[in-house]
mmCIF file of C-alpha atoms and ligand atoms in Angstrom:
data_model
loop_
_atom_site.group_PDB
_atom_site.id
_atom_site.type_symbol
_atom_site.label_atom_id
_atom_site.label_comp_id
_atom_site.label_asym_id
_atom_site.label_seq_id
_atom_site.Cartn_x
_atom_site.Cartn_y
_atom_site.Cartn_z
ATOM 1 C CA MET A 1 45.500 -5.650 55.655
ATOM 2 C CA THR A 2 46.660 -7.230 52.391
ATOM 3 C CA ILE A 3 50.142 -7.285 50.903
ATOM 4 C CA LEU A 4 50.729 -7.093 47.167
ATOM 5 C CA VAL A 5 54.087 -8.217 45.783
ATOM 6 C CA VAL A 6 55.482 -7.942 42.272
ATOM 7 C CA GLY A 7 58.766 -9.624 41.442
ATOM 8 C CA SER A 8 60.432 -12.610 39.875
ATOM 9 C CA VAL A 9 59.026 -16.119 40.025
ATOM 10 C CA ALA A 10 61.963 -18.143 38.853
ATOM 11 C CA TYR A 11 63.973 -21.251 38.410
ATOM 12 C CA ASP A 12 67.362 -20.921 40.066
ATOM 13 C CA GLY A 13 70.618 -22.787 39.582
ATOM 14 C CA LEU A 14 72.560 -22.573 42.848
ATOM 15 C CA GLU A 15 76.004 -23.438 44.089
ATOM 16 C CA THR A 16 77.095 -22.932 47.693
ATOM 17 C CA PRO A 17 79.930 -24.559 49.672
ATOM 18 C CA PHE A 18 77.273 -26.954 50.999
ATOM 19 C CA GLY A 19 75.755 -28.239 47.769
ATOM 20 C CA LYS A 20 74.581 -27.644 44.247
ATOM 21 C CA LYS A 21 71.108 -27.476 42.625
ATOM 22 C CA GLU A 22 70.673 -27.332 38.848
ATOM 23 C CA ARG A 23 67.126 -25.966 38.702
ATOM 24 C CA ILE A 24 64.897 -25.314 41.676
ATOM 25 C CA LEU A 25 61.999 -23.020 42.451
ATOM 26 C CA GLY A 26 63.156 -19.502 43.322
ATOM 27 C CA GLY A 27 62.437 -15.885 42.556
ATOM 28 C CA ALA A 28 62.173 -12.806 44.722
ATOM 29 C CA ALA A 29 58.349 -12.728 44.742
ATOM 30 C CA THR A 30 58.168 -16.433 45.577
ATOM 31 C CA HIS A 31 60.549 -16.129 48.531
ATOM 32 C CA PHE A 32 58.793 -13.016 49.772
ATOM 33 C CA SER A 33 55.305 -14.563 49.562
ATOM 34 C CA ALA A 34 56.346 -17.713 51.395
ATOM 35 C CA SER A 35 57.601 -15.603 54.287
ATOM 36 C CA ALA A 36 54.947 -12.844 54.371
ATOM 37 C CA SER A 37 52.069 -15.348 54.199
ATOM 38 C CA PHE A 38 52.769 -16.309 57.830
ATOM 39 C CA PHE A 39 51.675 -12.810 58.791
ATOM 40 C CA ALA A 40 49.008 -11.497 56.389
ATOM 41 C CA PRO A 41 47.185 -12.337 53.119
ATOM 42 C CA VAL A 42 49.466 -11.981 50.091
ATOM 43 C CA GLN A 43 48.644 -11.239 46.436
ATOM 44 C CA LEU A 44 51.376 -12.101 43.935
ATOM 45 C CA VAL A 45 51.958 -10.396 40.576
ATOM 46 C CA GLY A 46 54.410 -12.008 38.161
ATOM 47 C CA VAL A 47 54.807 -14.175 35.095
ATOM 48 C CA VAL A 48 56.068 -17.675 34.300
ATOM 49 C CA GLY A 49 56.547 -19.611 31.069
ATOM 50 C CA GLY A 50 55.085 -22.813 29.679
ATOM 51 C CA ASP A 51 57.964 -24.773 31.268
ATOM 52 C CA PHE A 52 56.792 -23.854 34.780
ATOM 53 C CA ASP A 53 55.317 -26.580 36.952
ATOM 54 C CA GLU A 54 52.407 -24.850 38.677
ATOM 55 C CA LYS A 55 52.245 -27.592 41.306
ATOM 56 C CA GLU A 56 55.405 -26.098 42.772
ATOM 57 C CA LEU A 57 53.305 -23.222 44.066
ATOM 58 C CA ASP A 58 50.657 -25.413 45.726
ATOM 59 C CA PHE A 59 52.185 -24.829 49.144
ATOM 60 C CA LEU A 60 51.807 -21.066 48.652
ATOM 61 C CA LYS A 61 48.154 -21.563 47.687
ATOM 62 C CA ARG A 62 47.628 -23.611 50.840
ATOM 63 C CA ARG A 63 49.156 -20.705 52.768
ATOM 64 C CA GLY A 64 46.493 -18.455 51.225
ATOM 65 C CA VAL A 65 48.675 -16.643 48.657
ATOM 66 C CA ASP A 66 46.425 -15.292 45.879
ATOM 67 C CA LEU A 67 48.018 -16.215 42.542
ATOM 68 C CA ALA A 68 45.386 -14.552 40.323
ATOM 69 C CA GLY A 69 48.042 -12.004 39.280
ATOM 70 C CA LEU A 70 50.482 -14.669 38.051
ATOM 71 C CA GLN A 71 50.375 -14.769 34.251
ATOM 72 C CA ILE A 72 51.375 -17.908 32.378
ATOM 73 C CA GLN A 73 52.879 -17.332 28.950
ATOM 74 C CA LYS A 74 52.699 -20.791 27.462
ATOM 75 C CA GLU A 75 55.047 -20.053 24.560
ATOM 76 C CA GLY A 76 57.731 -18.449 26.734
ATOM 77 C CA LYS A 77 60.331 -19.627 29.258
ATOM 78 C CA THR A 78 60.411 -18.897 32.992
ATOM 79 C CA PHE A 79 62.962 -16.390 34.387
ATOM 80 C CA PHE A 80 66.219 -18.187 35.204
ATOM 81 C CA TRP A 81 68.982 -17.060 37.545
ATOM 82 C CA LYS A 82 72.210 -18.879 38.291
ATOM 83 C CA GLY A 83 74.282 -17.865 41.286
ATOM 84 C CA LYS A 84 77.287 -19.050 43.222
ATOM 85 C CA TYR A 85 78.513 -18.348 46.756
ATOM 86 C CA GLY A 86 81.989 -18.831 48.190
ATOM 87 C CA TYR A 87 82.645 -19.125 51.899
ATOM 88 C CA ASP A 88 81.641 -15.476 52.198
ATOM 89 C CA LEU A 89 77.953 -16.299 51.960
ATOM 90 C CA ASN A 90 76.932 -12.656 52.117
ATOM 91 C CA GLU A 91 77.584 -11.947 48.463
ATOM 92 C CA ALA A 92 76.157 -13.922 45.539
ATOM 93 C CA GLN A 93 78.095 -14.043 42.311
ATOM 94 C CA THR A 94 75.633 -13.986 39.405
ATOM 95 C CA LEU A 95 76.654 -16.457 36.707
ATOM 96 C CA ASP A 96 73.599 -16.103 34.466
ATOM 97 C CA THR A 97 70.384 -14.044 34.292
ATOM 98 C CA GLN A 98 67.792 -14.994 31.670
ATOM 99 C CA LEU A 99 64.833 -12.611 31.868
ATOM 100 C CA ASN A 100 62.798 -14.716 29.394
ATOM 101 C CA VAL A 101 59.061 -13.990 29.936
ATOM 102 C CA PHE A 102 59.901 -10.982 32.132
ATOM 103 C CA ALA A 103 61.458 -9.168 29.151
ATOM 104 C CA GLU A 104 58.004 -8.473 27.665
ATOM 105 C CA PHE A 105 55.867 -8.689 30.805
ATOM 106 C CA ASN A 106 53.082 -6.144 31.119
ATOM 107 C CA PRO A 107 51.449 -6.477 34.534
ATOM 108 C CA ALA A 108 47.680 -6.012 34.657
ATOM 109 C CA LEU A 109 46.394 -6.219 38.227
ATOM 110 C CA PRO A 110 43.158 -8.083 38.954
ATOM 111 C CA GLU A 111 40.556 -5.632 40.279
ATOM 112 C CA ASN A 112 40.748 -6.881 43.889
ATOM 113 C CA PHE A 113 44.563 -6.416 43.925
ATOM 114 C CA ARG A 114 44.297 -2.656 43.425
ATOM 115 C CA SER A 115 43.252 -1.888 46.983
ATOM 116 C CA ALA A 116 46.160 -3.693 48.716
ATOM 117 C CA SER A 117 47.355 -1.770 51.768
ATOM 118 C CA HIS A 118 51.032 -2.778 51.723
ATOM 119 C CA ILE A 119 53.056 -3.049 48.505
ATOM 120 C CA PHE A 120 56.394 -4.777 48.065
ATOM 121 C CA LEU A 121 58.174 -4.083 44.799
ATOM 122 C CA ALA A 122 60.512 -7.058 44.951
ATOM 123 C CA ASN A 123 63.630 -7.332 42.859
ATOM 124 C CA ILE A 124 62.634 -6.879 39.199
ATOM 125 C CA ASP A 125 62.908 -4.334 36.381
ATOM 126 C CA PRO A 126 62.177 -0.894 37.948
ATOM 127 C CA GLU A 127 59.941 -0.041 34.990
ATOM 128 C CA LEU A 128 57.723 -2.985 35.921
ATOM 129 C CA GLN A 129 57.739 -1.896 39.551
ATOM 130 C CA VAL A 130 56.341 1.488 38.531
ATOM 131 C CA LYS A 131 53.744 -0.051 36.197
ATOM 132 C CA VAL A 132 52.353 -1.934 39.181
ATOM 133 C CA LEU A 133 52.372 1.144 41.402
ATOM 134 C CA LYS A 134 50.356 3.072 38.837
ATOM 135 C CA GLN A 135 47.555 0.515 39.161
ATOM 136 C CA VAL A 136 47.146 0.539 42.937
ATOM 137 C CA GLN A 137 44.848 2.926 44.741
ATOM 138 C CA LYS A 138 46.102 4.272 48.034
ATOM 139 C CA PRO A 139 48.580 1.974 49.731
ATOM 140 C CA LYS A 140 49.664 2.653 53.305
ATOM 141 C CA LEU A 141 53.211 1.521 52.611
ATOM 142 C CA VAL A 142 55.309 1.100 49.491
ATOM 143 C CA ALA A 143 58.543 -0.792 50.094
ATOM 144 C CA MET A 144 61.021 -1.883 47.442
ATOM 145 C CA ASP A 145 64.143 -3.886 46.764
ATOM 146 C CA THR A 146 66.621 -3.905 43.881
ATOM 147 C CA MET A 147 70.041 -5.313 43.017
ATOM 148 C CA ASN A 148 73.292 -4.563 41.169
ATOM 149 C CA PHE A 149 71.810 -5.867 37.887
ATOM 150 C CA TRP A 150 69.246 -3.027 37.858
ATOM 151 C CA ILE A 151 71.472 -0.410 39.550
ATOM 152 C CA GLN A 152 73.909 -0.811 36.660
ATOM 153 C CA GLY A 153 71.438 -1.469 33.851
ATOM 154 C CA LYS A 154 68.458 0.788 34.664
ATOM 155 C CA ARG A 155 69.643 3.479 37.051
ATOM 156 C CA LYS A 156 67.440 6.279 35.714
ATOM 157 C CA GLU A 157 64.305 4.112 35.885
ATOM 158 C CA LEU A 158 65.301 2.913 39.351
ATOM 159 C CA LEU A 159 65.618 6.474 40.666
ATOM 160 C CA ASN A 160 62.165 7.157 39.258
ATOM 161 C CA THR A 161 60.666 4.173 41.143
ATOM 162 C CA LEU A 162 62.428 5.291 44.313
ATOM 163 C CA ARG A 163 60.551 8.608 44.231
ATOM 164 C CA HIS A 164 57.352 6.662 44.954
ATOM 165 C CA ALA A 165 58.690 4.435 47.738
ATOM 166 C CA ASP A 166 58.468 4.900 51.516
ATOM 167 C CA CYS A 167 61.067 2.279 52.297
ATOM 168 C CA LEU A 168 64.066 0.787 50.483
ATOM 169 C CA LEU A 169 65.498 -2.584 51.528
ATOM 170 C CA VAL A 170 68.902 -3.423 50.020
ATOM 171 C CA ASN A 171 72.159 -5.211 50.794
ATOM 172 C CA GLU A 172 75.068 -3.214 52.145
ATOM 173 C CA SER A 173 76.977 -3.380 48.853
ATOM 174 C CA GLU A 174 73.875 -2.331 46.900
ATOM 175 C CA ALA A 175 73.351 0.703 49.166
ATOM 176 C CA ARG A 176 76.956 1.717 48.479
ATOM 177 C CA GLN A 177 76.758 1.050 44.757
ATOM 178 C CA LEU A 178 73.480 2.942 44.409
ATOM 179 C CA THR A 179 74.646 6.062 46.265
ATOM 180 C CA GLY A 180 78.377 6.064 45.661
ATOM 181 C CA GLU A 181 78.785 6.458 49.449
ATOM 182 C CA TYR A 182 80.781 3.961 51.503
ATOM 183 C CA ASN A 183 79.395 5.304 54.785
ATOM 184 C CA LEU A 184 75.853 4.026 55.389
ATOM 185 C CA THR A 185 74.668 7.124 57.251
ATOM 186 C CA LYS A 186 75.667 9.216 54.239
ATOM 187 C CA ALA A 187 74.070 6.642 51.930
ATOM 188 C CA PHE A 188 70.798 6.996 53.851
ATOM 189 C CA LYS A 189 70.905 10.800 53.546
ATOM 190 C CA LYS A 190 71.237 10.519 49.786
ATOM 191 C CA ILE A 191 68.476 7.919 49.494
ATOM 192 C CA ARG A 192 66.294 10.053 51.779
ATOM 193 C CA SER A 193 66.698 12.982 49.366
ATOM 194 C CA TRP A 194 65.440 10.749 46.525
ATOM 195 C CA GLY A 195 62.224 9.748 48.346
ATOM 196 C CA PRO A 196 62.258 6.829 50.818
ATOM 197 C CA LYS A 197 62.097 7.903 54.467
ATOM 198 C CA ILE A 198 63.264 4.500 55.672
ATOM 199 C CA LEU A 199 66.314 2.536 54.593
ATOM 200 C CA VAL A 200 66.922 -1.064 55.663
ATOM 201 C CA VAL A 201 70.421 -2.306 54.971
ATOM 202 C CA LYS A 202 70.684 -6.096 55.022
ATOM 203 C CA GLN A 203 74.074 -7.322 56.178
ATOM 204 C CA GLY A 204 73.751 -11.065 55.627
ATOM 205 C CA GLU A 205 74.870 -13.138 58.583
ATOM 206 C CA TYR A 206 75.602 -9.935 60.538
ATOM 207 C CA GLY A 207 71.964 -8.829 60.612
ATOM 208 C CA ALA A 208 70.343 -5.628 59.453
ATOM 209 C CA MET A 209 70.312 -1.882 60.145
ATOM 210 C CA LEU A 210 67.339 0.414 59.812
ATOM 211 C CA PHE A 211 67.812 4.139 59.172
ATOM 212 C CA ALA A 212 65.025 6.651 59.755
ATOM 213 C CA ASP A 213 65.058 10.438 60.234
ATOM 214 C CA ASP A 214 65.270 10.321 64.017
ATOM 215 C CA PHE A 215 66.792 6.961 64.895
ATOM 216 C CA VAL A 216 68.971 4.078 63.740
ATOM 217 C CA PHE A 217 68.371 0.477 64.791
ATOM 218 C CA SER A 218 70.600 -2.543 64.423
ATOM 219 C CA ALA A 219 69.530 -6.194 64.805
ATOM 220 C CA PRO A 220 71.981 -9.096 64.788
ATOM 221 C CA GLY A 221 71.832 -12.117 62.538
ATOM 222 C CA TYR A 222 70.870 -15.350 64.287
ATOM 223 C CA PRO A 223 73.916 -17.561 64.991
ATOM 224 C CA LEU A 224 72.928 -20.652 63.034
ATOM 225 C CA GLU A 225 74.611 -24.010 63.164
ATOM 226 C CA ASP A 226 73.163 -25.281 59.890
ATOM 227 C CA LEU A 227 73.248 -22.935 56.969
ATOM 228 C CA LYS A 228 73.011 -24.193 53.405
ATOM 229 C CA ASP A 229 71.935 -21.489 50.993
ATOM 230 C CA PRO A 230 71.584 -17.716 51.513
ATOM 231 C CA THR A 231 69.428 -17.251 48.384
ATOM 232 C CA GLY A 232 66.152 -15.580 49.208
ATOM 233 C CA ALA A 233 67.288 -14.355 52.631
ATOM 234 C CA GLY A 234 66.662 -10.755 51.588
ATOM 235 C CA ASP A 235 63.162 -11.503 50.353
ATOM 236 C CA SER A 236 62.265 -13.564 53.409
ATOM 237 C CA PHE A 237 63.527 -10.677 55.517
ATOM 238 C CA ALA A 238 61.241 -8.322 53.591
ATOM 239 C CA GLY A 239 58.370 -10.796 54.059
ATOM 240 C CA GLY A 240 58.752 -10.748 57.840
ATOM 241 C CA PHE A 241 59.352 -6.991 57.963
ATOM 242 C CA ILE A 242 56.360 -5.972 55.837
ATOM 243 C CA GLY A 243 54.300 -8.923 57.090
ATOM 244 C CA PHE A 244 54.522 -7.663 60.659
ATOM 245 C CA LEU A 245 53.585 -4.095 59.689
ATOM 246 C CA ALA A 246 50.624 -5.346 57.613
ATOM 247 C CA LYS A 247 49.354 -7.805 60.205
ATOM 248 C CA LYS A 248 49.193 -5.123 62.876
ATOM 249 C CA ASN A 249 48.271 -2.341 60.461
ATOM 250 C CA ALA A 250 51.108 -0.703 62.335
ATOM 251 C CA PRO A 251 52.007 2.966 61.913
ATOM 252 C CA LEU A 252 55.707 3.480 61.144
ATOM 253 C CA THR A 253 56.743 4.330 64.708
ATOM 254 C CA GLU A 254 60.183 3.564 66.108
ATOM 255 C CA GLU A 255 58.870 0.648 68.178
ATOM 256 C CA ASN A 256 56.947 -0.939 65.297
ATOM 257 C CA LEU A 257 59.852 -0.591 62.890
ATOM 258 C CA LYS A 258 62.242 -2.227 65.377
ATOM 259 C CA HIS A 259 59.793 -5.071 65.881
ATOM 260 C CA ALA A 260 59.463 -5.436 62.112
ATOM 261 C CA VAL A 261 63.251 -5.658 61.658
ATOM 262 C CA VAL A 262 63.454 -8.505 64.165
ATOM 263 C CA CYS A 263 60.574 -10.296 62.394
ATOM 264 C CA GLY A 264 62.542 -9.881 59.162
ATOM 265 C CA SER A 265 65.729 -11.269 60.686
ATOM 266 C CA THR A 266 63.750 -14.167 62.188
ATOM 267 C CA MET A 267 62.286 -15.177 58.808
ATOM 268 C CA ALA A 268 65.628 -14.800 57.005
ATOM 269 C CA SER A 269 67.297 -17.044 59.590
ATOM 270 C CA PHE A 270 64.955 -19.907 58.617
ATOM 271 C CA GLN A 271 65.246 -19.293 54.894
ATOM 272 C CA VAL A 272 69.000 -19.968 54.817
ATOM 273 C CA GLU A 273 68.730 -23.326 56.606
ATOM 274 C CA ASP A 274 67.977 -25.173 53.351
ATOM 275 C CA PHE A 275 68.097 -24.709 49.575
ATOM 276 C CA GLY A 276 65.440 -22.788 47.658
ATOM 277 C CA LEU A 277 62.077 -22.781 49.411
ATOM 278 C CA GLU A 278 62.503 -26.107 51.207
ATOM 279 C CA ARG A 279 62.624 -24.705 54.729
ATOM 280 C CA MET A 280 59.600 -22.475 54.124
ATOM 281 C CA ARG A 281 57.492 -25.506 53.172
ATOM 282 C CA THR A 282 57.833 -27.067 56.628
ATOM 283 C CA LEU A 283 58.145 -23.990 58.850
ATOM 284 C CA THR A 284 55.512 -23.502 61.567
ATOM 285 C CA LYS A 285 54.199 -20.440 63.385
ATOM 286 C CA LYS A 286 55.414 -21.918 66.661
ATOM 287 C CA GLU A 287 58.996 -22.127 65.365
ATOM 288 C CA ILE A 288 58.782 -18.503 64.220
ATOM 289 C CA GLN A 289 57.558 -17.352 67.629
ATOM 290 C CA GLU A 290 60.287 -19.279 69.456
ATOM 291 C CA ARG A 291 63.054 -17.881 67.314
ATOM 292 C CA PHE A 292 61.685 -14.370 67.680
ATOM 293 C CA GLN A 293 62.051 -14.769 71.452
ATOM 294 C CA ALA A 294 65.572 -16.155 71.005
ATOM 295 C CA PHE A 295 66.448 -12.989 69.055
ATOM 296 C CA LYS A 296 65.283 -10.880 71.941
ATOM 297 C CA LYS A 297 67.542 -12.781 74.322
ATOM 298 C CA LEU A 298 70.460 -12.531 71.909
ATOM 299 C CA SER A 299 70.689 -8.755 72.078
ATOM 300 C CA HIS A 300 69.121 -7.928 75.454
ATOM 301 C CA PHE A 301 71.400 -6.747 78.262
ATOM 302 C CA GLU A 302 71.239 -4.827 81.516
ATOM 303 C CA GLU A 303 71.296 -1.139 80.939
ATOM 304 C CA THR A 304 73.453 0.148 83.792
ATOM 305 C CA LEU A 305 77.181 0.694 83.402
ATOM 306 C CA ILE A 306 79.184 1.204 86.610
ATOM 307 C CA LEU A 307 82.728 2.397 86.146
HETATM 308 P P1 AMP B 401 67.785 -12.567 47.433
HETATM 309 O O1 AMP B 401 66.747 -12.490 48.494
HETATM 310 O O2 AMP B 401 68.376 -11.232 47.131
HETATM 311 O O3 AMP B 401 68.798 -13.661 47.698
HETATM 312 O O4 AMP B 401 67.003 -12.948 46.060
HETATM 313 C C1 AMP B 401 67.038 -14.227 45.503
HETATM 314 C C2 AMP B 401 66.169 -14.360 44.278
HETATM 315 O O5 AMP B 401 66.305 -13.259 43.370
HETATM 316 C C3 AMP B 401 66.548 -15.598 43.466
HETATM 317 O O6 AMP B 401 65.656 -16.662 43.752
HETATM 318 C C4 AMP B 401 66.521 -15.147 41.998
HETATM 319 O O7 AMP B 401 65.632 -15.918 41.211
HETATM 320 C C5 AMP B 401 66.086 -13.696 42.049
HETATM 321 N N1 AMP B 401 66.867 -12.828 41.144
HETATM 322 C C6 AMP B 401 68.198 -12.858 40.885
HETATM 323 N N2 AMP B 401 68.545 -11.900 39.992
HETATM 324 C C7 AMP B 401 67.405 -11.235 39.667
HETATM 325 C C8 AMP B 401 67.085 -10.114 38.800
HETATM 326 N N3 AMP B 401 68.019 -9.508 38.061
HETATM 327 N N4 AMP B 401 65.787 -9.709 38.755
HETATM 328 C C9 AMP B 401 64.851 -10.318 39.489
HETATM 329 N N5 AMP B 401 65.062 -11.364 40.313
HETATM 330 C C10 AMP B 401 66.330 -11.819 40.409
#
């Protein structure tokens, strides 16, 4: 199975209580690909400007990520996002968003990208997300992300993209903002009526909840000692979640979806250990497997209750 992702490839300026970076590699599609490539082949669709140092993506190439869908617009500038986090690391404050080459981007998928089985519409303009969907043949799963920037700025277009998605992955505050519902069960019902049959609500350090028609599942966040930068946690989560489903060509059963959520939480827990994509460059499959097991231990308990 192959995963296709469309989303931002970016330079980020980041400030967290643990340090500051003026301009480092970031972007939703970049973070997603780094994570998902541990599980299945990934094809990336996006655009960068003439200022982009392509060598930065060498580690993704080594991981087998197909970059044939990454356009380079020599005369333009790469997408730039600047964000800041206080001690509540669950919520980024956006200081600057420069769409640059993404403002005029018209994705044209290479022929071999059109038959991808699993699609992730990472955080980007919902109109672009739909343009990509129109070019793929018959995916088994369409999952998508979005953020406040698009919920506020392109709500109508976003609702249109949602009609085509099987699964929506968003932060808690985004789920509330999108639906106008504080209660997440009610938020899921509304989202369900718009299209997606699965909702994953990412809750930062507290983990994630998955809502489906007949069950709800909650996975904790991993209690980390060293945490430096939460940027990209959501995309790494999506990479583990979709990566697992693609690797196993897994039908969307309760068991598989639970397993996928824990894979997502596992990948996100590594992502936040360092700035940008640094941790993903050194991560090994063995480390992923060990932390997955640690997750199991974290929330496993005996089932009997004697009163
Ligand atoms: P997250 O996983 O939600 O922390 O996503 C982090 C990435 O999203 C950063 O590396 C940013 O470059 C990217 N990003 C921030 N704002 C936007 C936006 N409006 N559209 C697309 N990508 C964005």
